[in-house]
Amino acid sequence: MREMGEQWQALLALEVCASLVAAQGRQGADAEGAGRRAARIFGAAQALRETLAAPLVPINRDHYQRGVAATRALLDDATFAAAWAAAAR
């Protein structure tokens, strides 16, 4: 997507992927590992969102918030924050 200049679509794809990883974590044995991966993906998406100065549009807000909440549920606050921050650098 980036190579094609579709950074907005790349951003949305990252957020969808993060939500899917979180959903897998709720169903699988490695919930913490999935939570860390999802938090890193969400962090990378947030960094891209900031780079693009792209606000979270209302139509995507509920899906995004559910995905982040599902990710937070898999991790303690410190682990979530560390994984998110590591990807946002």
XYZ file of C-alpha atoms in Angstrom:
89
model
C 0.000 0.000 0.000
C 2.792 2.418 0.861
C 4.586 1.689 -2.396
C 1.396 2.562 -4.270
C 0.998 5.778 -2.301
C -2.047 4.474 -0.471
C -0.950 5.371 3.040
C -4.517 5.973 4.241
C -5.443 2.430 3.167
C -2.288 1.080 4.826
C -3.338 2.772 8.045
C -6.801 1.219 7.943
C -5.333 -2.187 7.098
C -3.011 -1.996 10.113
C -5.935 -1.235 12.421
C -7.979 -4.120 11.021
C -5.009 -6.482 11.382
C -4.472 -5.386 14.982
C -8.126 -6.086 15.772
C -7.898 -9.537 14.171
C -4.773 -10.402 16.177
C -6.557 -9.331 19.383
C -9.542 -11.509 18.473
C -7.222 -14.469 17.912
C -5.677 -13.816 21.320
C -9.067 -14.095 22.990
C -9.488 -17.531 21.431
C -5.960 -18.917 21.604
C -3.495 -20.177 24.148
C -1.005 -17.316 23.709
C -3.240 -14.425 24.695
C -0.382 -12.292 25.990
C 1.701 -12.771 22.843
C -1.275 -11.864 20.673
C -1.978 -8.861 22.870
C 1.588 -7.634 22.509
C 1.465 -8.068 18.721
C -1.881 -6.289 18.479
C -0.670 -3.414 20.659
C 2.449 -3.020 18.500
C 0.346 -2.977 15.337
C -2.040 -0.426 16.849
C 0.976 1.646 17.902
C 2.391 1.541 14.378
C -0.990 2.556 12.993
C -1.160 5.452 15.431
C 2.319 6.618 14.424
C 1.283 6.531 10.766
C -1.973 8.332 11.611
C 0.060 11.106 13.274
C 2.495 11.299 10.345
C -0.410 11.663 7.920
C -2.314 14.018 10.247
C -5.243 11.677 9.625
C -7.987 11.883 12.219
C -9.987 8.847 13.230
C -13.147 9.227 11.189
C -16.480 8.619 12.929
C -17.420 5.663 10.723
C -14.315 3.748 11.913
C -14.381 4.864 15.541
C -16.461 2.000 17.001
C -14.425 -0.725 15.288
C -11.184 0.934 16.370
C -12.301 1.336 19.977
C -13.497 -2.280 20.183
C -10.154 -3.487 18.817
C -8.138 -1.425 21.275
C -10.376 -2.537 24.158
C -9.942 -6.188 23.145
C -6.182 -5.679 23.051
C -6.137 -3.977 26.460
C -8.122 -6.886 27.904
C -5.288 -9.270 26.974
C -2.553 -7.291 28.759
C -1.848 -5.372 31.912
C -1.585 -1.603 31.473
C 2.221 -1.460 31.573
C 2.680 -4.211 28.985
C 0.090 -2.632 26.693
C 1.714 0.797 26.966
C 5.217 -0.571 26.373
C 4.189 -2.558 23.279
C 2.246 0.393 21.839
C 5.109 2.811 22.485
C 7.740 0.476 21.021
C 5.970 0.463 17.671
C 5.212 4.164 17.707
C 8.910 5.134 17.739
